[in-house]
């Protein structure tokens, strides 16, 4: 039986990944500062602890793991990473986690490790035109990410690649482009645009207006969690190191994203554009490399993923309003 360690198993992607690995029959140990927020972990063992702490990480690696997924990070949506308030925490916390986990894996002979990097590593100068961003993998240098979060991800990509070159680690690196779905942050200050706008739409009376940060003409693409997991597993089990984009090429403006969610909710809503953390003007996944190397494409259109996500977020909103627990 395959033995797997998931770091960040209490988080959005880590929690879903544990469920997927269990469904495949693996034995899974999860580690995180916290338990998953909305349903019990499916992990065989869930260890609470701080991955910044070397002693804790040493204890986690008390056995050989066939696969390690490193998803733990200090991260959030635009309202968390682009305000500048959390820069030092984000860089210190995530760098310490990566240094500890990777080095301990290497020293204990656990060779195969997945690292979750981000589209935020791409240079701001290629993401100024909302209609024509360039996020091809080979456009990462000369480096100019627009956030310290992006710089830490780029540093850690290089850290993992150096362990591959010097210590024979089997490293796999993905650059995620805005992953969304049920059981992600939706109201804790770390929520990204899909969940945030689902919440605002769910809370709004028909005919009211919801707040959008910026002019809403900034563009993004969003990948549904199930498609993300399929790509992660294909990458991990391939002989391709990456870094490679894992995202959708269905680029939309944030205004259109809000309209799609309002239509799903069956509400006629206006928009009030307000100042807010905006990040880059345009971003879209470029999937040419992953198509070529892994023969992978997203399967779920944005609208279908939003419908599933809206159903879950609106349930959370109703439960919070009535003071009852939601799933
Ligand atoms: P998340 O915040 O839901 O999960 C991260 C988890 O890491 C959290 O549960 C958190 O408690 C845990 N963690 C943080 N510090 C820790 C510490 N010191 N010790 C132990 N656990 C700690 O985020 P997510 O959306 O699941 O993202 C997973 C990974 O993918 C992260 O590395 C993130 O940067 C990356 N990523 C995600 C997206 C996205 O759109 N979700 C996009 C790009 C990159
Ligand atoms: N979060 C949020 N909430 N964003 C909003 C809102 C709102 O209410 N209204 C408008 N936006 C706009 C933001 O200003 C930003 O321009 C855009 O929607 C997308 O915001 P997010 O989804 O929060 O983040 P992002 O796409 O800029 O960055 C995210 O994706 C990266 C990978 O692609 C972050 O989660 C990063 O951590 C991640 O690495």
GROMACS .gro file of C-alpha atoms and ligand atoms in nm:
model
  410
    1UNK     CA    1   0.000   0.000   0.000
    2UNK     CA    2   0.133   0.345  -0.095
    3UNK     CA    3   0.227   0.560   0.207
    4UNK     CA    4   0.169   0.932   0.160
    5UNK     CA    5   0.233   1.247   0.364
    6UNK     CA    6   0.017   1.555   0.298
    7UNK     CA    7   0.150   1.877   0.454
    8UNK     CA    8  -0.128   2.136   0.477
    9UNK     CA    9  -0.395   1.865   0.503
   10UNK     CA   10  -0.621   2.097   0.703
   11UNK     CA   11  -0.636   2.346   0.417
   12UNK     CA   12  -0.860   2.365   0.112
   13UNK     CA   13  -0.654   2.176  -0.147
   14UNK     CA   14  -0.483   1.948   0.107
   15UNK     CA   15  -0.815   1.831   0.253
   16UNK     CA   16  -0.958   1.747  -0.089
   17UNK     CA   17  -0.632   1.576  -0.185
   18UNK     CA   18  -0.644   1.352   0.122
   19UNK     CA   19  -0.995   1.240   0.023
   20UNK     CA   20  -0.880   1.165  -0.330
   21UNK     CA   21  -0.574   0.970  -0.214
   22UNK     CA   22  -0.787   0.767   0.029
   23UNK     CA   23  -1.034   0.688  -0.250
   24UNK     CA   24  -0.736   0.547  -0.443
   25UNK     CA   25  -0.646   0.321  -0.151
   26UNK     CA   26  -0.337   0.497  -0.015
   27UNK     CA   27  -0.240   0.516   0.354
   28UNK     CA   28  -0.230   0.888   0.434
   29UNK     CA   29  -0.080   1.094   0.714
   30UNK     CA   30  -0.196   1.456   0.718
   31UNK     CA   31  -0.022   1.740   0.901
   32UNK     CA   32  -0.139   2.095   0.965
   33UNK     CA   33  -0.174   2.364   1.230
   34UNK     CA   34  -0.549   2.302   1.221
   35UNK     CA   35  -0.807   2.039   1.132
   36UNK     CA   36  -1.010   2.090   0.811
   37UNK     CA   37  -1.275   2.354   0.873
   38UNK     CA   38  -1.585   2.194   0.724
   39UNK     CA   39  -1.565   1.815   0.735
   40UNK     CA   40  -1.354   1.551   0.906
   41UNK     CA   41  -1.023   1.460   0.747
   42UNK     CA   42  -1.017   1.126   0.572
   43UNK     CA   43  -0.650   1.080   0.670
   44UNK     CA   44  -0.549   0.762   0.850
   45UNK     CA   45  -0.350   0.982   1.087
   46UNK     CA   46  -0.389   1.357   1.124
   47UNK     CA   47  -0.107   1.522   1.315
   48UNK     CA   48  -0.158   1.874   1.450
   49UNK     CA   49   0.162   2.076   1.461
   50UNK     CA   50   0.375   2.356   1.325
   51UNK     CA   51   0.583   2.279   1.018
   52UNK     CA   52   0.807   2.577   1.099
   53UNK     CA   53   0.929   2.369   1.391
   54UNK     CA   54   1.217   2.137   1.293
   55UNK     CA   55   1.154   1.896   1.580
   56UNK     CA   56   0.791   1.852   1.480
   57UNK     CA   57   0.887   1.794   1.117
   58UNK     CA   58   1.152   1.542   1.223
   59UNK     CA   59   0.887   1.346   1.413
   60UNK     CA   60   0.655   1.348   1.111
   61UNK     CA   61   0.913   1.162   0.905
   62UNK     CA   62   0.940   0.857   1.130
   63UNK     CA   63   0.887   0.624   0.833
   64UNK     CA   64   0.959   0.622   0.460
   65UNK     CA   65   0.686   0.787   0.251
   66UNK     CA   66   0.637   0.701  -0.116
   67UNK     CA   67   0.494   1.046  -0.189
   68UNK     CA   68   0.497   1.380  -0.006
   69UNK     CA   69   0.264   1.665  -0.103
   70UNK     CA   70   0.379   2.001   0.038
   71UNK     CA   71   0.075   2.231   0.034
   72UNK     CA   72   0.122   2.415   0.364
   73UNK     CA   73   0.175   2.790   0.328
   74UNK     CA   74   0.078   3.122   0.477
   75UNK     CA   75  -0.152   3.233   0.197
   76UNK     CA   76  -0.481   3.390   0.097
   77UNK     CA   77  -0.657   3.582  -0.177
   78UNK     CA   78  -0.588   3.939  -0.295
   79UNK     CA   79  -0.717   4.084   0.033
   80UNK     CA   80  -0.448   3.891   0.222
   81UNK     CA   81  -0.139   3.892   0.000
   82UNK     CA   82  -0.162   4.228  -0.179
   83UNK     CA   83  -0.221   4.463   0.114
   84UNK     CA   84   0.141   4.437   0.236
   85UNK     CA   85   0.031   4.385   0.598
   86UNK     CA   86   0.133   4.017   0.604
   87UNK     CA   87   0.450   4.033   0.393
   88UNK     CA   88   0.699   3.937   0.663
   89UNK     CA   89   0.480   3.656   0.799
   90UNK     CA   90   0.412   3.515   0.453
   91UNK     CA   91   0.780   3.508   0.357
   92UNK     CA   92   0.912   3.380   0.689
   93UNK     CA   93   0.642   3.122   0.758
   94UNK     CA   94   0.629   2.968   0.413
   95UNK     CA   95   1.007   2.967   0.363
   96UNK     CA   96   1.060   2.795   0.700
   97UNK     CA   97   0.798   2.532   0.616
   98UNK     CA   98   0.960   2.457   0.281
   99UNK     CA   99   1.314   2.447   0.421
  100UNK     CA  100   1.215   2.210   0.701
  101UNK     CA  101   0.995   1.975   0.501
  102UNK     CA  102   1.223   1.944   0.199
  103UNK     CA  103   1.543   1.903   0.401
  104UNK     CA  104   1.390   1.643   0.633
  105UNK     CA  105   1.246   1.449   0.338
  106UNK     CA  106   1.589   1.447   0.177
  107UNK     CA  107   1.769   1.338   0.494
  108UNK     CA  108   1.523   1.056   0.561
  109UNK     CA  109   1.544   0.920   0.208
  110UNK     CA  110   1.190   1.022   0.103
  111UNK     CA  111   1.258   1.116  -0.258
  112UNK     CA  112   0.932   1.206  -0.431
  113UNK     CA  113   0.791   1.543  -0.328
  114UNK     CA  114   0.528   1.773  -0.480
  115UNK     CA  115   0.553   2.149  -0.426
  116UNK     CA  116   0.260   2.388  -0.475
  117UNK     CA  117   0.391   2.706  -0.633
  118UNK     CA  118   0.172   2.979  -0.777
  119UNK     CA  119   0.088   3.188  -1.081
  120UNK     CA  120   0.192   3.476  -0.854
  121UNK     CA  121   0.558   3.406  -0.949
  122UNK     CA  122   0.502   3.550  -1.298
  123UNK     CA  123   0.637   3.899  -1.372
  124UNK     CA  124   0.399   4.188  -1.330
  125UNK     CA  125   0.527   4.340  -1.658
  126UNK     CA  126   0.364   4.054  -1.854
  127UNK     CA  127   0.028   4.095  -1.678
  128UNK     CA  128  -0.053   4.460  -1.743
  129UNK     CA  129  -0.295   4.404  -2.032
  130UNK     CA  130  -0.614   4.237  -1.906
  131UNK     CA  131  -0.687   4.092  -2.250
  132UNK     CA  132  -0.343   3.952  -2.322
  133UNK     CA  133  -0.144   3.832  -2.019
  134UNK     CA  134   0.158   3.607  -2.069
  135UNK     CA  135   0.194   3.325  -1.816
  136UNK     CA  136   0.396   3.076  -2.018
  137UNK     CA  137   0.629   2.883  -1.789
  138UNK     CA  138   0.941   3.016  -1.959
  139UNK     CA  139   0.831   3.378  -1.903
  140UNK     CA  140   0.910   3.364  -1.530
  141UNK     CA  141   1.248   3.535  -1.575
  142UNK     CA  142   1.365   3.812  -1.552
  143UNK     CA  143   1.172   3.776  -1.228
  144UNK     CA  144   0.937   4.052  -1.114
  145UNK     CA  145   0.646   3.910  -0.910
  146UNK     CA  146   0.412   4.178  -0.774
  147UNK     CA  147   0.394   4.035  -0.419
  148UNK     CA  148   0.628   3.899  -0.153
  149UNK     CA  149   0.410   3.586  -0.162
  150UNK     CA  150   0.518   3.541  -0.526
  151UNK     CA  151   0.885   3.600  -0.442
  152UNK     CA  152   0.876   3.336  -0.168
  153UNK     CA  153   0.717   3.089  -0.410
  154UNK     CA  154   0.991   3.161  -0.664
  155UNK     CA  155   1.263   3.119  -0.401
  156UNK     CA  156   1.110   2.789  -0.293
  157UNK     CA  157   1.081   2.663  -0.652
  158UNK     CA  158   1.456   2.720  -0.678
  159UNK     CA  159   1.512   2.554  -0.341
  160UNK     CA  160   1.328   2.239  -0.455
  161UNK     CA  161   1.508   2.237  -0.790
  162UNK     CA  162   1.846   2.266  -0.615
  163UNK     CA  163   1.763   1.961  -0.399
  164UNK     CA  164   1.672   1.777  -0.719
  165UNK     CA  165   2.008   1.863  -0.875
  166UNK     CA  166   2.232   1.813  -0.572
  167UNK     CA  167   2.056   1.548  -0.360
  168UNK     CA  168   1.865   1.342  -0.612
  169UNK     CA  169   1.520   1.445  -0.492
  170UNK     CA  170   1.234   1.362  -0.732
  171UNK     CA  171   1.073   1.705  -0.724
  172UNK     CA  172   0.743   1.796  -0.893
  173UNK     CA  173   0.642   2.163  -0.907
  174UNK     CA  174   0.304   2.306  -1.007
  175UNK     CA  175   0.212   2.672  -1.047
  176UNK     CA  176  -0.153   2.684  -0.944
  177UNK     CA  177  -0.384   2.943  -1.100
  178UNK     CA  178  -0.665   3.036  -0.859
  179UNK     CA  179  -0.816   2.704  -0.749
  180UNK     CA  180  -1.175   2.715  -0.622
  181UNK     CA  181  -1.458   2.494  -0.500
  182UNK     CA  182  -1.653   2.395  -0.188
  183UNK     CA  183  -1.482   2.393   0.151
  184UNK     CA  184  -1.241   2.676   0.077
  185UNK     CA  185  -1.208   3.002   0.270
  186UNK     CA  186  -1.518   3.212   0.214
  187UNK     CA  187  -1.534   3.462   0.503
  188UNK     CA  188  -1.205   3.466   0.698
  189UNK     CA  189  -1.015   3.737   0.510
  190UNK     CA  190  -0.826   3.478   0.302
  191UNK     CA  191  -1.106   3.408   0.054
  192UNK     CA  192  -1.039   3.451  -0.316
  193UNK     CA  193  -1.271   3.614  -0.569
  194UNK     CA  194  -1.494   3.312  -0.653
  195UNK     CA  195  -1.586   3.239  -0.289
  196UNK     CA  196  -1.596   3.608  -0.192
  197UNK     CA  197  -1.836   3.692  -0.475
  198UNK     CA  198  -2.048   3.384  -0.403
  199UNK     CA  199  -2.078   3.508  -0.044
  200UNK     CA  200  -2.166   3.863  -0.150
  201UNK     CA  201  -2.428   3.737  -0.396
  202UNK     CA  202  -2.576   3.498  -0.138
  203UNK     CA  203  -2.601   3.778   0.119
  204UNK     CA  204  -2.752   4.033  -0.123
  205UNK     CA  205  -3.124   4.103  -0.161
  206UNK     CA  206  -3.253   4.071  -0.517
  207UNK     CA  207  -3.208   4.413  -0.684
  208UNK     CA  208  -2.926   4.527  -0.452
  209UNK     CA  209  -2.564   4.596  -0.553
  210UNK     CA  210  -2.255   4.399  -0.447
  211UNK     CA  211  -1.910   4.547  -0.389
  212UNK     CA  212  -1.633   4.461  -0.634
  213UNK     CA  213  -1.273   4.561  -0.562
  214UNK     CA  214  -1.132   4.773  -0.843
  215UNK     CA  215  -1.307   4.842  -1.174
  216UNK     CA  216  -1.387   4.473  -1.227
  217UNK     CA  217  -1.214   4.474  -1.565
  218UNK     CA  218  -0.912   4.285  -1.428
  219UNK     CA  219  -0.906   3.928  -1.562
  220UNK     CA  220  -0.833   3.586  -1.411
  221UNK     CA  221  -0.895   3.219  -1.479
  222UNK     CA  222  -1.023   2.980  -1.213
  223UNK     CA  223  -0.975   2.604  -1.189
  224UNK     CA  224  -1.219   2.375  -1.011
  225UNK     CA  225  -1.066   2.165  -0.732
  226UNK     CA  226  -1.138   1.820  -0.884
  227UNK     CA  227  -0.957   1.913  -1.206
  228UNK     CA  228  -0.668   2.050  -1.000
  229UNK     CA  229  -0.629   1.721  -0.810
  230UNK     CA  230  -0.627   1.516  -1.129
  231UNK     CA  231  -0.345   1.733  -1.267
  232UNK     CA  232  -0.148   1.716  -0.941
  233UNK     CA  233  -0.161   1.336  -0.936
  234UNK     CA  234  -0.066   1.309  -1.304
  235UNK     CA  235   0.231   1.539  -1.247
  236UNK     CA  236   0.343   1.355  -0.934
  237UNK     CA  237   0.341   1.021  -1.110
  238UNK     CA  238   0.506   1.144  -1.429
  239UNK     CA  239   0.876   1.180  -1.494
  240UNK     CA  240   0.834   1.553  -1.560
  241UNK     CA  241   0.974   1.783  -1.291
  242UNK     CA  242   0.800   2.106  -1.396
  243UNK     CA  243   0.749   2.386  -1.298
  244UNK     CA  244   0.421   2.366  -1.488
  245UNK     CA  245   0.098   2.565  -1.483
  246UNK     CA  246  -0.207   2.394  -1.335
  247UNK     CA  247  -0.497   2.620  -1.423
  248UNK     CA  248  -0.781   2.693  -1.659
  249UNK     CA  249  -0.754   2.890  -1.984
  250UNK     CA  250  -1.114   3.016  -1.951
  251UNK     CA  251  -1.024   3.377  -1.872
  252UNK     CA  252  -1.298   3.611  -1.749
  253UNK     CA  253  -1.316   3.962  -1.608
  254UNK     CA  254  -1.412   3.990  -1.242
  255UNK     CA  255  -1.727   4.176  -1.355
  256UNK     CA  256  -1.826   3.876  -1.569
  257UNK     CA  257  -1.745   3.640  -1.281
  258UNK     CA  258  -1.988   3.836  -1.061
  259UNK     CA  259  -2.255   3.829  -1.333
  260UNK     CA  260  -2.221   3.453  -1.373
  261UNK     CA  261  -2.266   3.397  -1.000
  262UNK     CA  262  -2.565   3.631  -0.982
  263UNK     CA  263  -2.727   3.443  -1.272
  264UNK     CA  264  -2.666   3.110  -1.096
  265UNK     CA  265  -2.833   3.255  -0.785
  266UNK     CA  266  -3.123   3.384  -0.995
  267UNK     CA  267  -3.073   3.739  -0.868
  268UNK     CA  268  -3.060   4.069  -1.058
  269UNK     CA  269  -2.775   4.254  -0.888
  270UNK     CA  270  -2.589   4.577  -0.953
  271UNK     CA  271  -2.218   4.634  -0.887
  272UNK     CA  272  -2.049   4.897  -0.675
  273UNK     CA  273  -1.680   4.928  -0.763
  274UNK     CA  274  -1.476   5.016  -0.457
  275UNK     CA  275  -1.103   5.051  -0.387
  276UNK     CA  276  -0.946   4.719  -0.286
  277UNK     CA  277  -0.639   4.502  -0.324
  278UNK     CA  278  -0.635   4.426  -0.696
  279UNK     CA  279  -0.308   4.248  -0.787
  280UNK     CA  280  -0.216   4.211  -1.152
  281UNK     CA  281  -0.442   4.352  -1.426
  282UNK     CA  282  -0.469   4.028  -1.619
  283UNK     CA  283  -0.381   3.663  -1.563
  284UNK     CA  284  -0.462   3.344  -1.749
  285UNK     CA  285  -0.315   2.998  -1.738
  286UNK     CA  286  -0.112   2.890  -2.039
  287UNK     CA  287  -0.168   2.515  -2.069
  288UNK     CA  288   0.047   2.434  -2.370
  289UNK     CA  289   0.320   2.271  -2.164
  290UNK     CA  290   0.094   2.060  -1.942
  291UNK     CA  291  -0.105   1.945  -2.247
  292UNK     CA  292   0.218   1.835  -2.412
  293UNK     CA  293   0.379   1.671  -2.108
  294UNK     CA  294   0.081   1.525  -1.920
  295UNK     CA  295  -0.200   1.520  -2.175
  296UNK     CA  296  -0.417   1.703  -1.921
  297UNK     CA  297  -0.702   1.952  -1.976
  298UNK     CA  298  -0.958   2.085  -1.730
  299UNK     CA  299  -1.291   1.908  -1.775
  300UNK     CA  300  -1.534   2.130  -1.584
  301UNK     CA  301  -1.635   2.465  -1.738
  302UNK     CA  302  -1.619   2.766  -1.505
  303UNK     CA  303  -1.998   2.799  -1.491
  304UNK     CA  304  -2.042   2.442  -1.367
  305UNK     CA  305  -1.773   2.483  -1.099
  306UNK     CA  306  -1.928   2.810  -0.987
  307UNK     CA  307  -2.271   2.645  -0.955
  308UNK     CA  308  -2.127   2.382  -0.719
  309UNK     CA  309  -1.934   2.644  -0.524
  310UNK     CA  310  -2.229   2.881  -0.497
  311UNK     CA  311  -2.448   2.600  -0.364
  312UNK     CA  312  -2.195   2.533  -0.087
  313UNK     CA  313  -2.119   2.899   0.000
  314UNK     CA  314  -2.487   2.994   0.010
  315UNK     CA  315  -2.544   2.705   0.250
  316UNK     CA  316  -2.267   2.843   0.475
  317UNK     CA  317  -2.421   3.192   0.456
  318UNK     CA  318  -2.767   3.062   0.553
  319UNK     CA  319  -2.622   2.853   0.835
  320UNK     CA  320  -2.428   3.153   0.968
  321UNK     CA  321  -2.741   3.371   0.950
  322UNK     CA  322  -2.948   3.119   1.141
  323UNK     CA  323  -2.665   3.017   1.375
  324UNK     CA  324  -2.669   2.651   1.274
  325UNK     CA  325  -2.388   2.423   1.158
  326UNK     CA  326  -2.354   2.361   0.784
  327UNK     CA  327  -2.161   2.077   0.622
  328LIG     P1  328  -0.503   2.690   0.252
  328LIG     O1  329  -0.465   2.817   0.322
  328LIG     O2  330  -0.644   2.647   0.255
  328LIG     O3  331  -0.412   2.570   0.305
  328LIG     C1  332  -0.282   2.589   0.355
  328LIG     C2  333  -0.273   2.514   0.486
  328LIG     O4  334  -0.139   2.530   0.537
  328LIG     C3  335  -0.368   2.568   0.595
  328LIG     O5  336  -0.454   2.468   0.641
  328LIG     C4  337  -0.274   2.615   0.705
  328LIG     O6  338  -0.323   2.594   0.836
  328LIG     C5  339  -0.150   2.531   0.678
  328LIG     N1  340  -0.034   2.591   0.741
  328LIG     C6  341   0.007   2.720   0.731
  328LIG     N2  342   0.115   2.738   0.808
  328LIG     C7  343   0.142   2.618   0.867
  328LIG     C8  344   0.242   2.575   0.959
  328LIG     N3  345   0.335   2.659   1.004
  328LIG     N4  346   0.241   2.445   0.998
  328LIG     C9  347   0.146   2.360   0.953
  328LIG     N5  348   0.049   2.396   0.866
  328LIG    C10  349   0.048   2.524   0.824
  328LIG     O7  350  -0.451   2.708   0.101
  328LIG     P2  351  -0.485   2.620  -0.027
  328LIG     O8  352  -0.573   2.699  -0.113
  328LIG     O9  353  -0.524   2.484   0.013
  328LIG    O10  354  -0.341   2.618  -0.097
  328LIG    C11  355  -0.252   2.507  -0.083
  328LIG    C12  356  -0.119   2.542  -0.146
  328LIG    O11  357  -0.137   2.578  -0.283
  328LIG    C13  358  -0.047   2.660  -0.081
  328LIG    O12  359   0.091   2.637  -0.085
  328LIG    C14  360  -0.080   2.776  -0.172
  328LIG    O13  361   0.015   2.880  -0.165
  328LIG    C15  362  -0.080   2.707  -0.307
  328LIG     N6  363  -0.163   2.779  -0.404
  328LIG    C16  364  -0.298   2.780  -0.391
  328LIG    C17  365  -0.376   2.850  -0.483
  328LIG    C18  366  -0.525   2.854  -0.474
  328LIG    O14  367  -0.587   2.918  -0.559
  328LIG     N7  368  -0.587   2.789  -0.376
  328LIG    C19  369  -0.313   2.920  -0.588
  328LIG    C20  370  -0.175   2.917  -0.596
  328LIG    C21  371  -0.099   2.845  -0.505
  329LIG     N1  372  -1.073   3.817  -0.287
  329LIG     C1  373  -1.150   3.909  -0.349
  329LIG     N2  374  -1.266   3.949  -0.287
  329LIG     N3  375  -1.113   3.958  -0.468
  329LIG     C2  376  -1.195   4.047  -0.528
  329LIG     C3  377  -1.314   4.091  -0.469
  329LIG     C4  378  -1.352   4.039  -0.344
  329LIG     O1  379  -1.455   4.072  -0.285
  329LIG     N4  380  -1.373   4.180  -0.554
  329LIG     C5  381  -1.292   4.190  -0.659
  329LIG     N5  382  -1.184   4.112  -0.644
  329LIG     C6  383  -1.070   4.103  -0.737
  329LIG     C7  384  -0.933   4.127  -0.672
  329LIG     O2  385  -0.913   4.265  -0.652
  329LIG     C8  386  -0.842   4.069  -0.779
  329LIG     O3  387  -0.814   4.165  -0.877
  329LIG     C9  388  -0.927   3.955  -0.839
  329LIG     O4  389  -1.062   3.974  -0.792
  329LIG    C10  390  -0.882   3.818  -0.799
  329LIG     O5  391  -0.865   3.817  -0.659
  329LIG     P1  392  -0.831   3.682  -0.578
  329LIG     O6  393  -0.910   3.570  -0.632
  329LIG     O7  394  -0.847   3.716  -0.433
  329LIG     O8  395  -0.674   3.663  -0.598
  329LIG     P2  396  -0.574   3.661  -0.724
  329LIG     O9  397  -0.630   3.589  -0.842
  329LIG    O10  398  -0.527   3.800  -0.750
  329LIG    O11  399  -0.457   3.574  -0.661
  329LIG    C11  400  -0.492   3.444  -0.613
  329LIG    O12  401  -0.452   3.347  -0.703
  329LIG    C12  402  -0.315   3.318  -0.705
  329LIG    C13  403  -0.286   3.213  -0.809
  329LIG    O13  404  -0.342   3.245  -0.931
  329LIG    C14  405  -0.437   3.426  -0.473
  329LIG    O14  406  -0.509   3.325  -0.406
  329LIG    C15  407  -0.295   3.389  -0.469
  329LIG    O15  408  -0.261   3.348  -0.336
  329LIG    C16  409  -0.273   3.273  -0.566
  329LIG    O16  410  -0.138   3.236  -0.565
   0.00000   0.00000   0.00000
